[in-house]
PDB file of C-alpha atoms in Angstrom:
ATOM      1  CA  UNK A   1      -2.651 -28.272  95.975  1.00 75.00           C
ATOM      2  CA  UNK A   2      -4.302 -29.152  99.247  1.00 84.00           C
ATOM      3  CA  UNK A   3      -5.253 -32.410 100.956  1.00 91.00           C
ATOM      4  CA  UNK A   4      -7.754 -33.104 103.720  1.00 92.00           C
ATOM      5  CA  UNK A   5      -7.118 -35.664 106.462  1.00 92.00           C
ATOM      6  CA  UNK A   6      -8.809 -36.818 109.644  1.00 91.00           C
ATOM      7  CA  UNK A   7      -7.903 -39.319 112.338  1.00 88.00           C
ATOM      8  CA  UNK A   8     -10.317 -42.243 112.731  1.00 83.00           C
ATOM      9  CA  UNK A   9     -11.259 -43.937 115.980  1.00 76.00           C
ATOM     10  CA  UNK A  10      -8.220 -46.227 115.722  1.00 75.00           C
ATOM     11  CA  UNK A  11      -5.914 -43.221 115.456  1.00 75.00           C
ATOM     12  CA  UNK A  12      -5.058 -43.820 111.793  1.00 85.00           C
ATOM     13  CA  UNK A  13      -5.059 -40.962 109.334  1.00 87.00           C
ATOM     14  CA  UNK A  14      -7.639 -41.070 106.545  1.00 89.00           C
ATOM     15  CA  UNK A  15      -7.834 -38.801 103.523  1.00 89.00           C
ATOM     16  CA  UNK A  16     -11.178 -37.082 102.935  1.00 90.00           C
ATOM     17  CA  UNK A  17     -12.744 -35.575  99.845  1.00 88.00           C
ATOM     18  CA  UNK A  18     -14.557 -32.823 101.749  1.00 90.00           C
ATOM     19  CA  UNK A  19     -13.605 -30.970 104.931  1.00 89.00           C
ATOM     20  CA  UNK A  20     -15.154 -32.113 108.196  1.00 90.00           C
ATOM     21  CA  UNK A  21     -14.975 -30.777 111.723  1.00 90.00           C
ATOM     22  CA  UNK A  22     -11.616 -31.436 113.430  1.00 90.00           C
ATOM     23  CA  UNK A  23      -9.920 -32.325 110.167  1.00 93.00           C
ATOM     24  CA  UNK A  24      -6.450 -31.357 108.988  1.00 94.00           C
ATOM     25  CA  UNK A  25      -6.007 -29.421 105.748  1.00 93.00           C
ATOM     26  CA  UNK A  26      -2.503 -29.523 104.236  1.00 94.00           C
ATOM     27  CA  UNK A  27      -1.844 -26.816 101.629  1.00 93.00           C
ATOM     28  CA  UNK A  28       1.283 -26.900  99.447  1.00 93.00           C
ATOM     29  CA  UNK A  29       2.400 -24.075  97.123  1.00 92.00           C
ATOM     30  CA  UNK A  30      -1.075 -22.673  96.427  1.00 91.00           C
ATOM     31  CA  UNK A  31      -1.798 -20.158  93.683  1.00 91.00           C
ATOM     32  CA  UNK A  32      -3.326 -16.736  94.391  1.00 90.00           C
ATOM     33  CA  UNK A  33      -6.734 -17.973  93.290  1.00 91.00           C
ATOM     34  CA  UNK A  34      -6.522 -20.984  95.593  1.00 91.00           C
ATOM     35  CA  UNK A  35      -5.524 -18.770  98.532  1.00 92.00           C
ATOM     36  CA  UNK A  36      -8.554 -16.504  98.042  1.00 91.00           C
ATOM     37  CA  UNK A  37     -10.837 -19.511  97.661  1.00 91.00           C
ATOM     38  CA  UNK A  38      -9.506 -21.230 100.795  1.00 90.00           C
ATOM     39  CA  UNK A  39      -9.747 -18.023 102.836  1.00 91.00           C
ATOM     40  CA  UNK A  40     -13.410 -17.607 101.873  1.00 90.00           C
ATOM     41  CA  UNK A  41     -14.256 -21.287 102.316  1.00 89.00           C
ATOM     42  CA  UNK A  42     -12.761 -21.685 105.800  1.00 88.00           C
ATOM     43  CA  UNK A  43     -13.213 -18.151 107.102  1.00 88.00           C
ATOM     44  CA  UNK A  44      -9.509 -17.427 107.560  1.00 90.00           C
ATOM     45  CA  UNK A  45      -7.847 -14.004 107.278  1.00 91.00           C
ATOM     46  CA  UNK A  46      -6.136 -13.751 103.913  1.00 91.00           C
ATOM     47  CA  UNK A  47      -2.792 -12.674 105.408  1.00 92.00           C
ATOM     48  CA  UNK A  48      -2.730 -15.859 107.517  1.00 93.00           C
ATOM     49  CA  UNK A  49      -2.410 -17.810 104.256  1.00 92.00           C
ATOM     50  CA  UNK A  50      -0.129 -15.390 102.411  1.00 93.00           C
ATOM     51  CA  UNK A  51       2.497 -14.717 105.096  1.00 92.00           C
ATOM     52  CA  UNK A  52       3.836 -18.322 105.442  1.00 93.00           C
ATOM     53  CA  UNK A  53       4.447 -18.375 101.680  1.00 93.00           C
ATOM     54  CA  UNK A  54       6.939 -15.502 101.955  1.00 90.00           C
ATOM     55  CA  UNK A  55      10.422 -17.001 102.142  1.00 88.00           C
ATOM     56  CA  UNK A  56      11.694 -14.064 104.216  1.00 86.00           C
ATOM     57  CA  UNK A  57       8.802 -14.077 106.702  1.00 89.00           C
ATOM     58  CA  UNK A  58       9.988 -14.241 110.307  1.00 88.00           C
ATOM     59  CA  UNK A  59       8.687 -16.760 112.828  1.00 92.00           C
ATOM     60  CA  UNK A  60       5.851 -15.508 114.995  1.00 91.00           C
ATOM     61  CA  UNK A  61       2.509 -16.347 116.609  1.00 92.00           C
ATOM     62  CA  UNK A  62      -0.594 -14.184 116.461  1.00 92.00           C
ATOM     63  CA  UNK A  63      -4.334 -14.417 117.022  1.00 90.00           C
ATOM     64  CA  UNK A  64      -7.193 -12.894 115.025  1.00 88.00           C
ATOM     65  CA  UNK A  65      -9.863 -11.697 117.447  1.00 84.00           C
ATOM     66  CA  UNK A  66     -12.650 -11.682 114.855  1.00 85.00           C
ATOM     67  CA  UNK A  67     -12.306 -15.292 113.718  1.00 83.00           C
ATOM     68  CA  UNK A  68     -10.438 -16.560 116.830  1.00 85.00           C
ATOM     69  CA  UNK A  69      -7.935 -18.156 114.447  1.00 91.00           C
ATOM     70  CA  UNK A  70      -4.353 -18.582 115.619  1.00 93.00           C
ATOM     71  CA  UNK A  71      -1.405 -18.409 113.222  1.00 94.00           C
ATOM     72  CA  UNK A  72       1.964 -19.947 114.067  1.00 94.00           C
ATOM     73  CA  UNK A  73       4.841 -19.411 111.643  1.00 95.00           C
ATOM     74  CA  UNK A  74       8.093 -21.245 112.280  1.00 95.00           C
ATOM     75  CA  UNK A  75      11.198 -21.905 110.192  1.00 94.00           C
ATOM     76  CA  UNK A  76      12.414 -25.402 109.373  1.00 94.00           C
ATOM     77  CA  UNK A  77      15.606 -26.568 107.612  1.00 92.00           C
ATOM     78  CA  UNK A  78      15.877 -27.998 104.117  1.00 89.00           C
ATOM     79  CA  UNK A  79      18.808 -29.062 101.948  1.00 84.00           C
ATOM     80  CA  UNK A  80      19.749 -26.488  99.333  1.00 73.00           C
ATOM     81  CA  UNK A  81      19.788 -28.619  96.178  1.00 61.00           C
ATOM     82  CA  UNK A  82      21.064 -25.734  94.039  1.00 59.00           C
ATOM     83  CA  UNK A  83      24.348 -25.511  95.929  1.00 53.00           C
ATOM     84  CA  UNK A  84      27.118 -27.097  93.848  1.00 50.00           C
ATOM     85  CA  UNK A  85      29.490 -27.602  96.785  1.00 54.00           C
ATOM     86  CA  UNK A  86      29.090 -29.645  99.948  1.00 59.00           C
ATOM     87  CA  UNK A  87      25.502 -30.204 101.114  1.00 62.00           C
ATOM     88  CA  UNK A  88      24.258 -26.772 102.100  1.00 77.00           C
ATOM     89  CA  UNK A  89      21.115 -25.880 104.017  1.00 86.00           C
ATOM     90  CA  UNK A  90      18.600 -23.085 104.223  1.00 88.00           C
ATOM     91  CA  UNK A  91      15.390 -22.445 106.128  1.00 91.00           C
ATOM     92  CA  UNK A  92      11.860 -21.703 104.930  1.00 93.00           C
ATOM     93  CA  UNK A  93       8.654 -20.850 106.828  1.00 94.00           C
ATOM     94  CA  UNK A  94       5.892 -23.280 107.702  1.00 95.00           C
ATOM     95  CA  UNK A  95       2.496 -21.922 108.698  1.00 95.00           C
ATOM     96  CA  UNK A  96       0.064 -23.580 111.110  1.00 95.00           C
ATOM     97  CA  UNK A  97      -3.447 -22.149 111.421  1.00 94.00           C
ATOM     98  CA  UNK A  98      -5.767 -23.311 114.186  1.00 93.00           C
ATOM     99  CA  UNK A  99      -9.466 -22.477 113.963  1.00 92.00           C
ATOM    100  CA  UNK A 100     -12.417 -23.750 115.916  1.00 89.00           C
ATOM    101  CA  UNK A 101     -13.081 -26.522 113.395  1.00 90.00           C
ATOM    102  CA  UNK A 102      -9.913 -26.978 111.360  1.00 92.00           C
ATOM    103  CA  UNK A 103      -6.159 -27.324 111.613  1.00 94.00           C
ATOM    104  CA  UNK A 104      -4.366 -26.006 108.526  1.00 94.00           C
ATOM    105  CA  UNK A 105      -0.722 -26.303 107.498  1.00 95.00           C
ATOM    106  CA  UNK A 106       0.616 -24.255 104.600  1.00 94.00           C
ATOM    107  CA  UNK A 107       4.071 -24.182 103.006  1.00 94.00           C
ATOM    108  CA  UNK A 108       5.789 -23.573  99.688  1.00 93.00           C
ATOM    109  CA  UNK A 109       7.120 -27.155  99.556  1.00 92.00           C
ATOM    110  CA  UNK A 110       5.930 -30.610 100.531  1.00 90.00           C
ATOM    111  CA  UNK A 111       8.216 -31.012 103.535  1.00 89.00           C
ATOM    112  CA  UNK A 112       9.409 -34.286 105.016  1.00 90.00           C
ATOM    113  CA  UNK A 113       8.044 -33.165 108.410  1.00 91.00           C
ATOM    114  CA  UNK A 114       4.479 -33.031 107.112  1.00 92.00           C
ATOM    115  CA  UNK A 115       4.990 -36.311 105.253  1.00 90.00           C
ATOM    116  CA  UNK A 116       5.909 -37.983 108.541  1.00 90.00           C
ATOM    117  CA  UNK A 117       2.418 -37.212 109.840  1.00 90.00           C
ATOM    118  CA  UNK A 118       0.696 -38.167 106.585  1.00 89.00           C
ATOM    119  CA  UNK A 119       2.441 -41.556 106.601  1.00 88.00           C
ATOM    120  CA  UNK A 120       1.421 -42.234 110.248  1.00 84.00           C
ATOM    121  CA  UNK A 121       4.991 -42.269 111.544  1.00 83.00           C
ATOM    122  CA  UNK A 122       4.213 -40.103 114.582  1.00 85.00           C
ATOM    123  CA  UNK A 123       2.799 -41.759 117.680  1.00 83.00           C
ATOM    124  CA  UNK A 124      -0.032 -40.127 119.619  1.00 82.00           C
ATOM    125  CA  UNK A 125      -1.082 -37.963 116.677  1.00 86.00           C
ATOM    126  CA  UNK A 126      -4.756 -36.979 116.313  1.00 89.00           C
ATOM    127  CA  UNK A 127      -6.145 -34.241 114.077  1.00 90.00           C
ATOM    128  CA  UNK A 128      -8.733 -33.129 116.651  1.00 89.00           C
ATOM    129  CA  UNK A 129      -5.983 -32.392 119.211  1.00 90.00           C
ATOM    130  CA  UNK A 130      -4.919 -29.182 117.473  1.00 91.00           C
ATOM    131  CA  UNK A 131      -2.567 -27.796 120.119  1.00 91.00           C
ATOM    132  CA  UNK A 132      -0.855 -31.151 120.490  1.00 91.00           C
ATOM    133  CA  UNK A 133      -0.560 -31.403 116.717  1.00 92.00           C
ATOM    134  CA  UNK A 134       1.117 -27.966 116.508  1.00 93.00           C
ATOM    135  CA  UNK A 135       3.544 -28.853 119.293  1.00 93.00           C
ATOM    136  CA  UNK A 136       4.387 -32.161 117.641  1.00 94.00           C
ATOM    137  CA  UNK A 137       5.251 -30.310 114.425  1.00 94.00           C
ATOM    138  CA  UNK A 138       7.420 -27.875 116.393  1.00 94.00           C
ATOM    139  CA  UNK A 139       9.138 -30.794 118.108  1.00 94.00           C
ATOM    140  CA  UNK A 140       9.827 -32.450 114.732  1.00 94.00           C
ATOM    141  CA  UNK A 141      11.290 -29.181 113.444  1.00 94.00           C
ATOM    142  CA  UNK A 142      13.613 -28.894 116.454  1.00 93.00           C
ATOM    143  CA  UNK A 143      14.827 -32.483 116.093  1.00 93.00           C
ATOM    144  CA  UNK A 144      15.391 -31.959 112.366  1.00 93.00           C
ATOM    145  CA  UNK A 145      17.590 -28.945 113.146  1.00 93.00           C
ATOM    146  CA  UNK A 146      19.628 -31.146 115.480  1.00 92.00           C
ATOM    147  CA  UNK A 147      20.008 -33.883 112.851  1.00 91.00           C
ATOM    148  CA  UNK A 148      21.219 -31.425 110.243  1.00 91.00           C
ATOM    149  CA  UNK A 149      23.600 -29.812 112.731  1.00 91.00           C
ATOM    150  CA  UNK A 150      25.171 -33.208 113.414  1.00 90.00           C
ATOM    151  CA  UNK A 151      25.409 -33.773 109.677  1.00 88.00           C
ATOM    152  CA  UNK A 152      27.168 -30.413 109.256  1.00 88.00           C
ATOM    153  CA  UNK A 153      29.580 -31.369 112.021  1.00 87.00           C
ATOM    154  CA  UNK A 154      30.508 -34.557 110.142  1.00 87.00           C
ATOM    155  CA  UNK A 155      30.907 -32.577 106.926  1.00 85.00           C
ATOM    156  CA  UNK A 156      33.233 -30.132 108.673  1.00 85.00           C
ATOM    157  CA  UNK A 157      35.384 -33.017 109.940  1.00 85.00           C
ATOM    158  CA  UNK A 158      35.600 -34.504 106.424  1.00 84.00           C
ATOM    159  CA  UNK A 159      36.555 -31.160 104.890  1.00 80.00           C
ATOM    160  CA  UNK A 160      39.189 -30.620 107.583  1.00 79.00           C
ATOM    161  CA  UNK A 161      40.783 -33.962 106.692  1.00 79.00           C
ATOM    162  CA  UNK A 162      40.821 -32.979 103.021  1.00 76.00           C
ATOM    163  CA  UNK A 163      42.427 -29.660 103.901  1.00 73.00           C
ATOM    164  CA  UNK A 164      45.232 -31.420 105.766  1.00 70.00           C
ATOM    165  CA  UNK A 165      46.033 -33.437 102.644  1.00 67.00           C
ATOM    166  CA  UNK A 166      45.514 -30.797  99.977  1.00 64.00           C
ATOM    167  CA  UNK A 167      44.517 -27.205 100.638  1.00 61.00           C
ATOM    168  CA  UNK A 168      42.430 -26.110  97.673  1.00 64.00           C
ATOM    169  CA  UNK A 169      39.768 -23.514  97.063  1.00 69.00           C
ATOM    170  CA  UNK A 170      37.018 -26.154  96.892  1.00 75.00           C
ATOM    171  CA  UNK A 171      37.392 -27.115 100.547  1.00 76.00           C
ATOM    172  CA  UNK A 172      37.373 -23.462 101.595  1.00 77.00           C
ATOM    173  CA  UNK A 173      34.220 -22.845  99.564  1.00 79.00           C
ATOM    174  CA  UNK A 174      32.636 -25.868 101.262  1.00 81.00           C
ATOM    175  CA  UNK A 175      33.464 -24.434 104.693  1.00 83.00           C
ATOM    176  CA  UNK A 176      31.974 -21.100 103.654  1.00 82.00           C
ATOM    177  CA  UNK A 177      28.788 -22.903 102.589  1.00 83.00           C
ATOM    178  CA  UNK A 178      28.507 -24.632 105.963  1.00 86.00           C
ATOM    179  CA  UNK A 179      29.168 -21.348 107.752  1.00 86.00           C
ATOM    180  CA  UNK A 180      26.338 -19.727 105.770  1.00 86.00           C
ATOM    181  CA  UNK A 181      24.018 -22.616 106.688  1.00 88.00           C
ATOM    182  CA  UNK A 182      24.855 -22.148 110.372  1.00 90.00           C
ATOM    183  CA  UNK A 183      23.907 -18.476 110.139  1.00 90.00           C
ATOM    184  CA  UNK A 184      20.518 -19.472 108.678  1.00 90.00           C
ATOM    185  CA  UNK A 185      20.054 -22.093 111.388  1.00 92.00           C
ATOM    186  CA  UNK A 186      20.908 -19.728 114.228  1.00 92.00           C
ATOM    187  CA  UNK A 187      18.538 -17.068 112.905  1.00 91.00           C
ATOM    188  CA  UNK A 188      15.709 -19.577 112.478  1.00 93.00           C
ATOM    189  CA  UNK A 189      16.239 -21.267 115.856  1.00 93.00           C
ATOM    190  CA  UNK A 190      16.272 -17.954 117.715  1.00 93.00           C
ATOM    191  CA  UNK A 191      13.111 -16.849 115.901  1.00 92.00           C
ATOM    192  CA  UNK A 192      11.410 -20.133 116.782  1.00 93.00           C
ATOM    193  CA  UNK A 193      12.523 -19.630 120.389  1.00 93.00           C
ATOM    194  CA  UNK A 194      10.587 -16.360 120.545  1.00 91.00           C
ATOM    195  CA  UNK A 195       7.469 -18.167 119.331  1.00 92.00           C
ATOM    196  CA  UNK A 196       7.855 -20.937 121.911  1.00 91.00           C
ATOM    197  CA  UNK A 197       8.491 -18.466 124.734  1.00 90.00           C
ATOM    198  CA  UNK A 198       5.384 -16.524 123.746  1.00 88.00           C
ATOM    199  CA  UNK A 199       3.327 -19.711 123.725  1.00 87.00           C
ATOM    200  CA  UNK A 200       4.624 -20.544 127.195  1.00 85.00           C
ATOM    201  CA  UNK A 201       4.019 -17.084 128.698  1.00 84.00           C
ATOM    202  CA  UNK A 202       0.826 -15.822 127.102  1.00 78.00           C
ATOM    203  CA  UNK A 203      -1.187 -19.038 126.629  1.00 76.00           C
ATOM    204  CA  UNK A 204      -2.461 -17.936 123.219  1.00 80.00           C
ATOM    205  CA  UNK A 205      -3.585 -21.501 122.521  1.00 82.00           C
ATOM    206  CA  UNK A 206      -5.408 -23.727 124.984  1.00 80.00           C
ATOM    207  CA  UNK A 207      -3.145 -26.343 126.562  1.00 83.00           C
ATOM    208  CA  UNK A 208      -3.614 -29.327 128.810  1.00 81.00           C
ATOM    209  CA  UNK A 209      -1.002 -30.594 131.240  1.00 82.00           C
ATOM    210  CA  UNK A 210       0.427 -33.041 128.699  1.00 84.00           C
ATOM    211  CA  UNK A 211       0.641 -30.225 126.174  1.00 86.00           C
ATOM    212  CA  UNK A 212       2.624 -28.141 128.661  1.00 87.00           C
ATOM    213  CA  UNK A 213       5.087 -31.018 129.090  1.00 89.00           C
ATOM    214  CA  UNK A 214       5.445 -31.362 125.325  1.00 90.00           C
ATOM    215  CA  UNK A 215       6.007 -27.615 124.947  1.00 90.00           C
ATOM    216  CA  UNK A 216       8.776 -27.780 127.543  1.00 91.00           C
ATOM    217  CA  UNK A 217      10.386 -30.627 125.581  1.00 92.00           C
ATOM    218  CA  UNK A 218      10.198 -28.542 122.399  1.00 93.00           C
ATOM    219  CA  UNK A 219      11.812 -25.574 124.179  1.00 93.00           C
ATOM    220  CA  UNK A 220      14.626 -27.823 125.467  1.00 94.00           C
ATOM    221  CA  UNK A 221      15.261 -29.266 121.999  1.00 93.00           C
ATOM    222  CA  UNK A 222      15.230 -25.802 120.461  1.00 93.00           C
ATOM    223  CA  UNK A 223      17.629 -24.467 123.106  1.00 94.00           C
ATOM    224  CA  UNK A 224      19.946 -27.410 122.494  1.00 94.00           C
ATOM    225  CA  UNK A 225      19.861 -26.625 118.772  1.00 93.00           C
ATOM    226  CA  UNK A 226      20.809 -22.997 119.437  1.00 94.00           C
ATOM    227  CA  UNK A 227      23.714 -24.008 121.661  1.00 93.00           C
ATOM    228  CA  UNK A 228      24.949 -26.609 119.173  1.00 92.00           C
ATOM    229  CA  UNK A 229      24.720 -24.147 116.267  1.00 92.00           C
ATOM    230  CA  UNK A 230      26.625 -21.507 118.240  1.00 92.00           C
ATOM    231  CA  UNK A 231      29.367 -23.986 119.165  1.00 91.00           C
ATOM    232  CA  UNK A 232      29.731 -25.176 115.554  1.00 89.00           C
ATOM    233  CA  UNK A 233      29.692 -21.588 114.308  1.00 88.00           C
ATOM    234  CA  UNK A 234      32.469 -20.585 116.714  1.00 88.00           C
ATOM    235  CA  UNK A 235      34.553 -23.643 115.819  1.00 87.00           C
ATOM    236  CA  UNK A 236      34.083 -23.062 112.106  1.00 85.00           C
ATOM    237  CA  UNK A 237      34.891 -19.374 112.402  1.00 84.00           C
ATOM    238  CA  UNK A 238      38.114 -20.196 114.261  1.00 84.00           C
ATOM    239  CA  UNK A 239      38.955 -22.869 111.708  1.00 81.00           C
ATOM    240  CA  UNK A 240      38.454 -20.458 108.810  1.00 79.00           C
ATOM    241  CA  UNK A 241      40.706 -17.884 110.504  1.00 81.00           C
ATOM    242  CA  UNK A 242      43.349 -20.538 111.162  1.00 80.00           C
ATOM    243  CA  UNK A 243      43.386 -21.744 107.562  1.00 78.00           C
ATOM    244  CA  UNK A 244      43.480 -18.166 106.296  1.00 76.00           C
ATOM    245  CA  UNK A 245      46.588 -17.643 108.429  1.00 79.00           C
ATOM    246  CA  UNK A 246      48.089 -20.907 107.143  1.00 77.00           C
ATOM    247  CA  UNK A 247      47.480 -19.877 103.536  1.00 75.00           C
ATOM    248  CA  UNK A 248      49.044 -16.469 104.174  1.00 77.00           C
ATOM    249  CA  UNK A 249      52.039 -18.085 105.887  1.00 80.00           C
ATOM    250  CA  UNK A 250      52.504 -20.551 103.016  1.00 76.00           C
ATOM    251  CA  UNK A 251      52.439 -17.660 100.597  1.00 78.00           C
ATOM    252  CA  UNK A 252      55.139 -15.874 102.588  1.00 82.00           C
ATOM    253  CA  UNK A 253      57.308 -19.005 102.594  1.00 79.00           C
ATOM    254  CA  UNK A 254      56.977 -19.385  98.822  1.00 80.00           C
ATOM    255  CA  UNK A 255      57.770 -15.718  98.227  1.00 84.00           C
ATOM    256  CA  UNK A 256      60.793 -15.913 100.527  1.00 81.00           C
ATOM    257  CA  UNK A 257      62.096 -18.984  98.692  1.00 81.00           C
ATOM    258  CA  UNK A 258      61.598 -17.407  95.272  1.00 81.00           C
ATOM    259  CA  UNK A 259      63.271 -14.184  96.363  1.00 82.00           C
ATOM    260  CA  UNK A 260      66.289 -16.027  97.781  1.00 80.00           C
ATOM    261  CA  UNK A 261      66.585 -18.224  94.697  1.00 80.00           C
ATOM    262  CA  UNK A 262      66.404 -15.160  92.433  1.00 82.00           C
ATOM    263  CA  UNK A 263      69.201 -13.453  94.386  1.00 80.00           C
ATOM    264  CA  UNK A 264      71.428 -16.548  94.096  1.00 79.00           C
ATOM    265  CA  UNK A 265      70.838 -16.773  90.333  1.00 78.00           C
ATOM    266  CA  UNK A 266      71.696 -13.091  90.004  1.00 82.00           C
ATOM    267  CA  UNK A 267      75.352 -13.730  90.998  1.00 77.00           C
ATOM    268  CA  UNK A 268      76.305 -15.903  87.959  1.00 79.00           C
ATOM    269  CA  UNK A 269      74.379 -13.530  85.712  1.00 78.00           C
ATOM    270  CA  UNK A 270      76.389 -10.551  86.980  1.00 75.00           C
ATOM    271  CA  UNK A 271      79.744 -12.351  86.576  1.00 73.00           C
ATOM    272  CA  UNK A 272      78.869 -13.535  83.054  1.00 71.00           C
ATOM    273  CA  UNK A 273      77.777 -10.013  82.189  1.00 73.00           C
ATOM    274  CA  UNK A 274      81.132  -8.548  83.295  1.00 67.00           C
ATOM    275  CA  UNK A 275      83.101 -11.071  81.267  1.00 68.00           C
ATOM    276  CA  UNK A 276      80.910 -10.518  78.262  1.00 66.00           C
ATOM    277  CA  UNK A 277      82.084  -6.895  77.830  1.00 65.00           C
ATOM    278  CA  UNK A 278      84.380  -6.050  74.906  1.00 62.00           C
ATOM    279  CA  UNK A 279      87.252  -4.748  77.081  1.00 59.00           C
ATOM    280  CA  UNK A 280      90.409  -6.243  78.513  1.00 65.00           C
ATOM    281  CA  UNK A 281      89.612  -8.304  81.596  1.00 64.00           C
ATOM    282  CA  UNK A 282      91.701 -10.390  83.994  1.00 67.00           C
ATOM    283  CA  UNK A 283      92.281 -13.940  82.736  1.00 63.00           C
ATOM    284  CA  UNK A 284      90.780 -13.033  79.408  1.00 62.00           C
ATOM    285  CA  UNK A 285      93.795 -14.548  77.612  1.00 66.00           C
ATOM    286  CA  UNK A 286      93.935 -17.695  79.720  1.00 65.00           C
ATOM    287  CA  UNK A 287      92.978 -20.895  77.814  1.00 69.00           C
ATOM    288  CA  UNK A 288      90.637 -22.074  80.603  1.00 71.00           C
ATOM    289  CA  UNK A 289      89.206 -18.643  81.477  1.00 68.00           C
ATOM    290  CA  UNK A 290      85.584 -19.670  80.848  1.00 68.00           C
ATOM    291  CA  UNK A 291      85.928 -22.614  83.283  1.00 77.00           C
ATOM    292  CA  UNK A 292      87.373 -20.301  85.933  1.00 73.00           C
ATOM    293  CA  UNK A 293      84.533 -17.814  85.408  1.00 74.00           C
ATOM    294  CA  UNK A 294      81.948 -20.553  85.775  1.00 78.00           C
ATOM    295  CA  UNK A 295      83.630 -21.910  88.909  1.00 82.00           C
ATOM    296  CA  UNK A 296      83.879 -18.437  90.455  1.00 76.00           C
ATOM    297  CA  UNK A 297      80.220 -17.665  89.618  1.00 79.00           C
ATOM    298  CA  UNK A 298      78.813 -20.893  90.997  1.00 79.00           C
ATOM    299  CA  UNK A 299      81.226 -20.790  93.945  1.00 83.00           C
ATOM    300  CA  UNK A 300      79.912 -17.378  95.020  1.00 80.00           C
ATOM    301  CA  UNK A 301      76.335 -18.563  94.390  1.00 80.00           C
ATOM    302  CA  UNK A 302      76.989 -21.683  96.488  1.00 82.00           C
ATOM    303  CA  UNK A 303      78.410 -19.665  99.372  1.00 83.00           C
ATOM    304  CA  UNK A 304      75.428 -17.289  99.242  1.00 78.00           C
ATOM    305  CA  UNK A 305      73.044 -20.251  99.111  1.00 80.00           C
ATOM    306  CA  UNK A 306      74.771 -21.788 102.170  1.00 81.00           C
ATOM    307  CA  UNK A 307      74.396 -18.483 104.066  1.00 78.00           C
ATOM    308  CA  UNK A 308      70.699 -18.310 103.173  1.00 76.00           C
ATOM    309  CA  UNK A 309      70.229 -21.940 104.228  1.00 77.00           C
ATOM    310  CA  UNK A 310      71.886 -21.286 107.591  1.00 76.00           C
ATOM    311  CA  UNK A 311      69.566 -18.323 108.073  1.00 73.00           C
ATOM    312  CA  UNK A 312      66.616 -20.608 107.185  1.00 71.00           C
ATOM    313  CA  UNK A 313      65.576 -18.641 104.125  1.00 67.00           C
ATOM    314  CA  UNK A 314      64.856 -21.979 102.440  1.00 63.00           C
TER     315      UNK A 314
END
């Protein structure tokens, strides 16, 4: 599926039936036949359309000297709907292709970032300002990373409260899911940083002064996202280690209690076993011998229990 848009004189986005110069072409989850057709129709290298559709493709920027087309691949965050635990996140690539006449976006899903532009929610957006358009998308991606990082921080706080009340495997699995999301975020943000740094140093795309300012804002937002993700990752890693130690300590306390209790119960068992033998024993002829045996057994067990209590085995 692909849609064609173009900004009118009033700055509003209009959908077109046929491509025109300075239009924007949004491609979502195309088939192999559609990719070949689009590459031939718009004169774009085939790999420029195929690479952004690879989920494991790394972020990068490159230029094709023959067609003068520029490809920018960057990663953006999405919510992993298949995760059964707390809201988990992953990242997927988004491709932006700038040619002399067209601006093309291509992705495996219809992302909320692209929808923000389609629904005219972004100020100062024009399809003929291709470099500005690419930077605005990169800025939206950086801000979306920050929003999701704040959301993960709130989730971590909620899980921590649940762990204080009841430490169960579910909360630990939720923390592991958030930790995995942070790893994805850090990898994506650092890859996007390389793309932004390359755009700043090598001037692969033509920029005006306002574009330079916007690029600097994108770099700042991206750097802030990296720092926030690293802080959350360190906090979460320390929290996981702390709770692992708590669980291990609780296990030791339970084992110590059970061992002490077993030793105390062994005393009456031993006494009853001695007096259950078919031989002559002290007090065996006494009318209240069984009461004395019980008192002696539980008396020794009580003394042993008091000793263990004083030594804080319970």
